[in-house]
XYZ file of C-alpha atoms in Angstrom:
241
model
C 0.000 0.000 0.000
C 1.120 3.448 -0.800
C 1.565 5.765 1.968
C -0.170 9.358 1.673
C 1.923 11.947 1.169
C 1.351 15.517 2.767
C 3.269 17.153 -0.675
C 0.538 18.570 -2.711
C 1.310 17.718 -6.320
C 2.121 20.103 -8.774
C -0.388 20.708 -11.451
C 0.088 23.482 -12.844
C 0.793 24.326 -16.806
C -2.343 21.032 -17.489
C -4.956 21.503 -20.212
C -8.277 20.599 -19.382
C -10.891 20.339 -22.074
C -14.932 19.379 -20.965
C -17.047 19.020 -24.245
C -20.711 18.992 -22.963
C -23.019 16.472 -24.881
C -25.940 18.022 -23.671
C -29.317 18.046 -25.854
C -29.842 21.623 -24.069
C -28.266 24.439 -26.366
C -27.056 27.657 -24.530
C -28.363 29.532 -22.446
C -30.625 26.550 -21.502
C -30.021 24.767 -17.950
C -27.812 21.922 -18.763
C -28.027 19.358 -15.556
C -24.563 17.883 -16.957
C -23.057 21.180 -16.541
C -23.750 21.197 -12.792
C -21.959 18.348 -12.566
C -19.345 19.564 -14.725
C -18.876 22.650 -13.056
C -17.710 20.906 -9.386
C -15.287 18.784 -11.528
C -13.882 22.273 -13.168
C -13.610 24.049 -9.926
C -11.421 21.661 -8.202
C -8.921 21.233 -11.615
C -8.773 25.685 -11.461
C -7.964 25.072 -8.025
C -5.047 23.063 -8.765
C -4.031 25.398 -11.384
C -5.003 23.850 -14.426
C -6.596 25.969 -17.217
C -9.318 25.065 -18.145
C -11.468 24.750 -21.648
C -14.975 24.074 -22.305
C -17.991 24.025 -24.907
C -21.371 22.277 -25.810
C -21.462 20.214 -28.721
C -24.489 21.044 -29.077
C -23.649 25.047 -30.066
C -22.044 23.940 -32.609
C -22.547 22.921 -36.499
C -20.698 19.412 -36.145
C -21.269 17.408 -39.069
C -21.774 13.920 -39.406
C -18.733 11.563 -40.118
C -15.530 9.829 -38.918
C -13.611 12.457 -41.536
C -11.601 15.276 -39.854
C -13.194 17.959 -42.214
C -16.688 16.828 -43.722
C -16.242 19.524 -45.984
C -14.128 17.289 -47.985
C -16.749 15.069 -47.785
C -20.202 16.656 -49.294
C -20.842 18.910 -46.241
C -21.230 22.378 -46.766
C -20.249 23.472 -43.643
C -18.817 21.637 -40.982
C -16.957 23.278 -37.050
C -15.533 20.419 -35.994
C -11.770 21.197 -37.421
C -12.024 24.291 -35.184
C -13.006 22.238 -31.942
C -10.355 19.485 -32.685
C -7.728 21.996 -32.353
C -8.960 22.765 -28.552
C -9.281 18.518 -28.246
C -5.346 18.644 -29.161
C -4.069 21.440 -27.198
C -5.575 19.662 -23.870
C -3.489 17.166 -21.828
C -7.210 16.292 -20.643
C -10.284 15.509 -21.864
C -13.513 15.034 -19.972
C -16.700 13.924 -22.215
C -19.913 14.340 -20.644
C -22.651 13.960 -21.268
C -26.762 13.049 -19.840
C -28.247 9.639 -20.494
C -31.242 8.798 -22.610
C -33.178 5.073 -23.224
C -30.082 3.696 -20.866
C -27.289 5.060 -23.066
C -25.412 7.854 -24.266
C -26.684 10.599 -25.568
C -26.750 11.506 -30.290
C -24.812 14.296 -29.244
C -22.071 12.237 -27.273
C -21.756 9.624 -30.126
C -21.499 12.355 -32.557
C -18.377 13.618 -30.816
C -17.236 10.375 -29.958
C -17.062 9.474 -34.082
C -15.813 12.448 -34.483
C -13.108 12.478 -32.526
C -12.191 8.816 -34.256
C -12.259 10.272 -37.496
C -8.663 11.860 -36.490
C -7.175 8.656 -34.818
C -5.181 7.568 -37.686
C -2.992 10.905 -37.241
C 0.263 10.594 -36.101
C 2.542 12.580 -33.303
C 5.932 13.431 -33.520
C 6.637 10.454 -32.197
C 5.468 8.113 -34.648
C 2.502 7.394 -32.575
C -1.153 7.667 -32.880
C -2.233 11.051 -32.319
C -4.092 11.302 -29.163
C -1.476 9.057 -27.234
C 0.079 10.997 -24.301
C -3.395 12.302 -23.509
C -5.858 11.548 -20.430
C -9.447 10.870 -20.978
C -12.398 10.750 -18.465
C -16.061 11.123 -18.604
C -18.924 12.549 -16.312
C -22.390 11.825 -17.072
C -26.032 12.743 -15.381
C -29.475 11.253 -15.809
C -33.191 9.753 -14.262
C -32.339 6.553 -15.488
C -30.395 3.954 -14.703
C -27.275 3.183 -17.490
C -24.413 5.315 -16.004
C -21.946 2.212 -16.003
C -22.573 0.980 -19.275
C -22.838 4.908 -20.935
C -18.802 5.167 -18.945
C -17.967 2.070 -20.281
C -18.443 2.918 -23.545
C -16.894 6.288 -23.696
C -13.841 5.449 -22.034
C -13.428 2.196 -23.786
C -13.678 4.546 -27.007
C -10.828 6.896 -25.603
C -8.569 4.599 -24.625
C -9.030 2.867 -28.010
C -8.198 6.067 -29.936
C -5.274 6.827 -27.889
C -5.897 8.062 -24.414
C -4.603 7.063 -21.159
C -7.390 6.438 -18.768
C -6.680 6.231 -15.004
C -8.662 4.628 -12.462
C -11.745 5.489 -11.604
C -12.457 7.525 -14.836
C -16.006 8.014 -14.457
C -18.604 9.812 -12.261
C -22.070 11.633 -12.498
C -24.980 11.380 -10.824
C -28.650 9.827 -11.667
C -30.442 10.012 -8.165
C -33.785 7.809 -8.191
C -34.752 5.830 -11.326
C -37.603 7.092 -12.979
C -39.638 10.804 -12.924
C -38.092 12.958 -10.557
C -36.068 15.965 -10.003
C -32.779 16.147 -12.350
C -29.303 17.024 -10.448
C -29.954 20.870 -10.732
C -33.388 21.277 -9.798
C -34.374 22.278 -6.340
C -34.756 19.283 -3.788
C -32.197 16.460 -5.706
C -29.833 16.428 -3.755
C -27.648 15.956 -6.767
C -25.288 18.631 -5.443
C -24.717 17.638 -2.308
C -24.634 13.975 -2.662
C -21.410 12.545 -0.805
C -20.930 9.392 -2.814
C -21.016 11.543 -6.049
C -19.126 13.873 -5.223
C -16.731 11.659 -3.579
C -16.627 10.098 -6.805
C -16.097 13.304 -9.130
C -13.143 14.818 -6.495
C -11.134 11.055 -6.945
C -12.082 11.280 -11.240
C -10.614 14.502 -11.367
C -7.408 14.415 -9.287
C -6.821 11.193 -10.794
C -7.418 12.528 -13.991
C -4.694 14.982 -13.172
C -2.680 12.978 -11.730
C -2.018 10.631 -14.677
C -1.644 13.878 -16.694
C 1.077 15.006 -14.525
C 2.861 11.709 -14.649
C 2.635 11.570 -18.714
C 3.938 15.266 -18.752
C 6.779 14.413 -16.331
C 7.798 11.410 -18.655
C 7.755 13.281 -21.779
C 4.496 11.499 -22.887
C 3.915 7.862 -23.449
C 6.792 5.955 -24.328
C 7.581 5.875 -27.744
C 8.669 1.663 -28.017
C 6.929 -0.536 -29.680
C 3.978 1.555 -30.680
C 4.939 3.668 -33.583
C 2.954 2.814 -36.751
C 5.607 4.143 -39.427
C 8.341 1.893 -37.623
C 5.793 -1.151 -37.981
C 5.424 -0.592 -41.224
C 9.373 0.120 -42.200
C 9.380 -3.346 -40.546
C 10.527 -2.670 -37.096
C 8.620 -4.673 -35.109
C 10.689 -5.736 -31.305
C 8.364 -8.721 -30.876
C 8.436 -9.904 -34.350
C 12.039 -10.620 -35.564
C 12.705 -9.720 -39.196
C 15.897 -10.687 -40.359
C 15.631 -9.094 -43.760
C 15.423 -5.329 -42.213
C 18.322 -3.633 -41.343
């Protein structure tokens, strides 16, 4: 077992970036933004900065392309919002839960976001590797599990690093009832959620710090162009030299 430490880490210089899938456009009340805000207050505490927008706001086309304008769409934001995706170490999807799983808005994003996988780094690696992904989610229904299962097994497929405990949100009673912002919830003051977003967001930035620290993820073993030069560790070749 680890022992605690009294140091408090050093955070500071992170990107954080929380796309909202909400189906409410702004200024509407957006229950996942509640839930988003507590997880933003405690990463601006630590220092990081911060980014955020709804999906929703947005004219995101349709497509696993980076730039559906290349592809029959006459218009098409998404190149814009990938370049706030890349210039955070984190990224938090969230999103609210509908029939039991995720929301149009959140798979939208989610495709969209695969449609720029194949990229490579620097490094020879995919794209999004060296980055840490997470996800919040709210509801009246029951499906949080499987909704976080499926967006963080899609980030860590594309790329991201995903820490323990990745996931949090908040549901309250199954069935009609008060959503996490409205008066009487108890949404907001709910200790197991909130225990749950405070250890999803320090871990979050915790695994960001350690990828920063080491310079990313280890290039070895994982760079596509070396795999197909034929440099392959696990795989002896002896034709390449």
């Amino acid at each position: 077992m680890t022992a605690p430490t009294s140091e408090k880490p050093d955070f500071t210089g992170l990107r954080a970036l929380y796309i909202n899938c909400t189906l409410n456009r702004s200024p509407e009340r957006s229950h996942t933004q509640g839930v988003i805000d507590r997880s933003v207050a405690i990463m601006e505490a630590n220092g990081v900065s911060v980014d955020q927008f709804r999906a929703v706001d947005h004219d995101i086309a349709t497509g696993v392309r980076p730039d559906m304008t290349e592809h029959g769409w006459e218009t098409d934001e998404w190149p814009a919002l990938l370049e706030r995706v890349l210039a955070a170490d984190i990224l938090v999807v969230a999103g609210s839960i509908w029939l039991g799983d995720n929301s149009s808005v959140t798979r939208r994003v989610i495709e969209r976001l695969y449609g720029y996988s194949g990229v490579l780094n620097e490094q020879g690696q995919y794209t999004y590797y060296g980055r840490v992904g997470g996800t919040l989610l709210t509801g009246n229904e029951d499906g949080l599990k499987h909704c976080a299962m499926s967006i963080l097994f899609s980030l860590q497929h594309i790329g991201y690093t995903i820490p323990p405990q990745a996931d949090a949100g908040w549901i309250g009673e199954v069935g009609p009832g008060p959503s996490y912002l409205d008066e009487g919830s108890g949404g907001p003051e709910n200790d197991f959620a909130n225990r749950n977003i405070s250890f999803m967001t320090h871990n979050l930035m915790h695994t960001a710090s350690m990828l920063r620290r080491a310079g990313g993820f280890p290039a070895y073993g994982n760079q596509r162009a070396a795999w197909d030069a034929g440099c392959r560790p696990d795989n002896a070749n002896p034709e390449h030299r």
